[in-house]
Tab-separated table of C-alpha atoms in Angstrom:
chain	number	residue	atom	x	y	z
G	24	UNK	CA	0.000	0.000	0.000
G	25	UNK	CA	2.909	2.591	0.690
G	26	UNK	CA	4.811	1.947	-1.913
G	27	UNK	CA	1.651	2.547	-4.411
G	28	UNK	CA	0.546	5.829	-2.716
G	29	UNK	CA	4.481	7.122	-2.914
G	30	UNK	CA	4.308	6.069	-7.242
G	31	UNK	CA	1.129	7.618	-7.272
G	32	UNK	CA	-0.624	4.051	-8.269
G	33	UNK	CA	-3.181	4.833	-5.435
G	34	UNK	CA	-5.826	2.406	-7.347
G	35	UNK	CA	-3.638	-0.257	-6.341
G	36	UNK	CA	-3.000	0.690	-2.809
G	37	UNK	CA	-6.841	0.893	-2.503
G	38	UNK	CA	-7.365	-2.389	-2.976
G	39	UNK	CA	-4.541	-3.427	-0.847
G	40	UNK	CA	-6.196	-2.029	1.738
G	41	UNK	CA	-9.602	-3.226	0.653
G	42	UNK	CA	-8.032	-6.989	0.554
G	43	UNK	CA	-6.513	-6.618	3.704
G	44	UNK	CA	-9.850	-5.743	5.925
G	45	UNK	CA	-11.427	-8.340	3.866
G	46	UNK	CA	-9.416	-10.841	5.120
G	47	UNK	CA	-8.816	-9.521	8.422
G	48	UNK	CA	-12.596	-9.902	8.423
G	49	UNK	CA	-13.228	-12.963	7.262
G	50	UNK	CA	-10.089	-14.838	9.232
G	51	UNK	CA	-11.460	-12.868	12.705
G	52	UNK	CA	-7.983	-11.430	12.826
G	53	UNK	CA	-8.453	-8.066	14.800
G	54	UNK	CA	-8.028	-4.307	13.455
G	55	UNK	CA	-5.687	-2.073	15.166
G	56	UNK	CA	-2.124	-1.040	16.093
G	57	UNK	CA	-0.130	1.899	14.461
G	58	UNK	CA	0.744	0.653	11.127
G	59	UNK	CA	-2.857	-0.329	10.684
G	60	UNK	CA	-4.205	3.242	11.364
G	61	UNK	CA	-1.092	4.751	9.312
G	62	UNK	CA	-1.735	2.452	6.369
G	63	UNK	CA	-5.747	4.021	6.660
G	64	UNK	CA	-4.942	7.538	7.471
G	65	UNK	CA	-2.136	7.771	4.006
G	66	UNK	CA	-5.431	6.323	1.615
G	67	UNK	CA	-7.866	8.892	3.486
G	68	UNK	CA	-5.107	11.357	2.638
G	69	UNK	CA	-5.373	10.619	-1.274
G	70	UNK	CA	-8.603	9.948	-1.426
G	71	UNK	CA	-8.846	14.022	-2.664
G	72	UNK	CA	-7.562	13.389	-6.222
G	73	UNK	CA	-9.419	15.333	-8.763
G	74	UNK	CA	-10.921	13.349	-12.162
G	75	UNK	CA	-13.541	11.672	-12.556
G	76	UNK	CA	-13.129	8.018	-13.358
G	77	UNK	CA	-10.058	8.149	-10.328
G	78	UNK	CA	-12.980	10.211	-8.249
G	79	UNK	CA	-15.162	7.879	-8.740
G	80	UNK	CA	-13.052	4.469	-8.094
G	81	UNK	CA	-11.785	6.138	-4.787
G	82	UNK	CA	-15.207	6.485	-3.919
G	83	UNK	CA	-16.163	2.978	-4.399
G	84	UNK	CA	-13.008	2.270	-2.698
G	85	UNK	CA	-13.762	4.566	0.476
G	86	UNK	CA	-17.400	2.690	0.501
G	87	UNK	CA	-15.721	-0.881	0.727
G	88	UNK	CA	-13.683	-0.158	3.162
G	89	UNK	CA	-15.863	1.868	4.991
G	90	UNK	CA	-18.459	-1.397	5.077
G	91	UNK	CA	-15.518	-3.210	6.594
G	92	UNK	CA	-15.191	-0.724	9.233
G	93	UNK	CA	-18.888	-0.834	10.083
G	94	UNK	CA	-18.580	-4.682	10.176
G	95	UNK	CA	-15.605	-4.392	12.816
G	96	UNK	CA	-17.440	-1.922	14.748
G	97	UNK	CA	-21.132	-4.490	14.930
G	98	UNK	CA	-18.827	-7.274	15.972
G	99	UNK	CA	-17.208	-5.018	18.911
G	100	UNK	CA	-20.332	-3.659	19.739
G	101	UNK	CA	-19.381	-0.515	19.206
G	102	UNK	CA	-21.908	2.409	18.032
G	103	UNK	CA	-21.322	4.364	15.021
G	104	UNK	CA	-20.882	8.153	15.887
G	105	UNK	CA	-23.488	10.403	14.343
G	106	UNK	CA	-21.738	11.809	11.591
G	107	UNK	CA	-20.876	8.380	9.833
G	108	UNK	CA	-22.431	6.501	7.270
G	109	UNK	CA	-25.017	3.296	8.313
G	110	UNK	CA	-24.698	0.361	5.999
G	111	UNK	CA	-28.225	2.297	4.192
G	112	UNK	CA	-26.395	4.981	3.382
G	113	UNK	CA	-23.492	3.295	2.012
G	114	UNK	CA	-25.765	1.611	-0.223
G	115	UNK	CA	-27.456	4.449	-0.854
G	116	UNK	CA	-24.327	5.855	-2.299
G	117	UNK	CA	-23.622	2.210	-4.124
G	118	UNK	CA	-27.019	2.470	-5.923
G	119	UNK	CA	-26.583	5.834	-6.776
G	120	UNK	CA	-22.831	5.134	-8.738
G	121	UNK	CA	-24.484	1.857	-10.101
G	122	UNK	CA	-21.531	0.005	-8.451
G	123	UNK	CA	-23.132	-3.330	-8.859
G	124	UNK	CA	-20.156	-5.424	-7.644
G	125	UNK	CA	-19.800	-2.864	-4.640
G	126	UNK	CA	-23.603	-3.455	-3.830
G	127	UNK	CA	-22.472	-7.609	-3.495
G	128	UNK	CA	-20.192	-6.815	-1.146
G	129	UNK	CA	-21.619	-4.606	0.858
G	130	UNK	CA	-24.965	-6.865	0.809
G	131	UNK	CA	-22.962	-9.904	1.727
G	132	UNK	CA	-21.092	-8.263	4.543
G	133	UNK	CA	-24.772	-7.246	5.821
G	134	UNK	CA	-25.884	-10.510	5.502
G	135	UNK	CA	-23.153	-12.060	7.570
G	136	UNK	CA	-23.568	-9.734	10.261
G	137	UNK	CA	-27.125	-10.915	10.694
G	138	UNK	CA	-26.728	-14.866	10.579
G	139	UNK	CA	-24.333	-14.038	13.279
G	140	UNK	CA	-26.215	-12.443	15.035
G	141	UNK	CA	-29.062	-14.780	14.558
G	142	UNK	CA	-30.897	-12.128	12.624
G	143	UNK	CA	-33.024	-14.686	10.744
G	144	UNK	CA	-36.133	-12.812	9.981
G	145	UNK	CA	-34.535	-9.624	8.599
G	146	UNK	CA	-31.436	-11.898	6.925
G	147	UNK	CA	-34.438	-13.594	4.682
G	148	UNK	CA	-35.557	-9.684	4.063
G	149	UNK	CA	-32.115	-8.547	3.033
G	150	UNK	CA	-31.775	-12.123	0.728
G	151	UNK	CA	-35.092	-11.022	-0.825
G	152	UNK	CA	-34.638	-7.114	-1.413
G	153	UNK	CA	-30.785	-7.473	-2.770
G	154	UNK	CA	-31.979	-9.924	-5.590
G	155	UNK	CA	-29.357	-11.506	-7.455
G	156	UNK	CA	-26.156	-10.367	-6.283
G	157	UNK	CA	-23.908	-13.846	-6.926
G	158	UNK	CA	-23.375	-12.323	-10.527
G	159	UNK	CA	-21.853	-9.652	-9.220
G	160	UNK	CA	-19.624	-11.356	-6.467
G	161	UNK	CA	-16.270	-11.836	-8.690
G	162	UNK	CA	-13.790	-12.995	-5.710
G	163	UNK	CA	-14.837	-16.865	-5.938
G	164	UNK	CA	-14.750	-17.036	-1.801
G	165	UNK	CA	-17.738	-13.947	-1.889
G	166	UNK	CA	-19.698	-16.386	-3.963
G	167	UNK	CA	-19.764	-19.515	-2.150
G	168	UNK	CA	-20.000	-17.647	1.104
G	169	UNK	CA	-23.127	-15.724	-0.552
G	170	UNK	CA	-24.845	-19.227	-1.415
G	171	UNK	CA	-23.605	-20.645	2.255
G	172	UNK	CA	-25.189	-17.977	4.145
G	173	UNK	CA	-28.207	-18.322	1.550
G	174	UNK	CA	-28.780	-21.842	2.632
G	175	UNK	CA	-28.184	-21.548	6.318
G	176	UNK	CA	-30.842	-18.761	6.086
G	177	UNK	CA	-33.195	-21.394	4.039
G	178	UNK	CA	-33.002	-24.047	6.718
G	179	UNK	CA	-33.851	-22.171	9.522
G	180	UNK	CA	-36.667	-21.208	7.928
G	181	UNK	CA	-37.692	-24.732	7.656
């Protein structure tokens, strides 16, 4: 990630970032210590780059990892501070930039939370109202944990 900020290949060190929380997330690994927060605060910092198609990946970017964040946050049980986005409005944002693959993600990670949490009723909801997402799940793991989380929420509706 450092490296691509300091070359200016900040795409890159976006989804360096992006793959890290993802598997920090998905291994239970925790979130924290200085080079963690460095590594965050140096992509907030170029997140201001003006043009549009770079605009508009670092906001898909900045949604991602901002999902992950929220994630963390449910698991700690920490509340979200007024001024931040929920998981609505980050999909709010996602429909709005017709970020379809961004939409998957942040559906999925929504969906997890609530099997977790035992969150049947409004887990069947979520499966219902984000439609067809799998399509749009590229990572091969996001797919297969989609259709596990699918099926657990299937069978306790039995």
């Amino acid at each position: 990630n450092r490296l691509g900020m300091e070359c200016g290949d900040i795409e890159s060190a976006g989804f360096n970032l992006d793959f890290y929380l993802a598997r920090a997330y998905y291994s239970g690994c925790q979130i924290g210590g200085k080079a963690v927060t460095e590594f965050i605060d140096g992509h907030i910092k170029y997140q201001n780059i003006e043009g549009g198609h770079s605009q508009r990946f670092h906001i898909t970017s900045e949604l991602d990892i901002e999902s992950y964040f929220l994630a963390f946050k449910k698991l700690r049980g920490v509340e979200i501070q007024e001024d931040e986005r929920d998981f609505d409005g980050i999909l709010a944002v996602a429909n709005q930039i017709g970020n379809k693959s961004l939409l998957g993600n942040i559906y999925l990670i929504q969906l997890d939370l609530k099997v977790f949490f035992g969150e049947w009723e409004e887990a069947a909801e979520m499966l219902h109202s984000a439609g067809n997402v799998q399509d749009a799940l590229f990572a091969k793991y996001s797919g297969v944990r989609w259709t596990i989380l699918e099926a657990d929420i299937y069978l306790i509706q039995l």
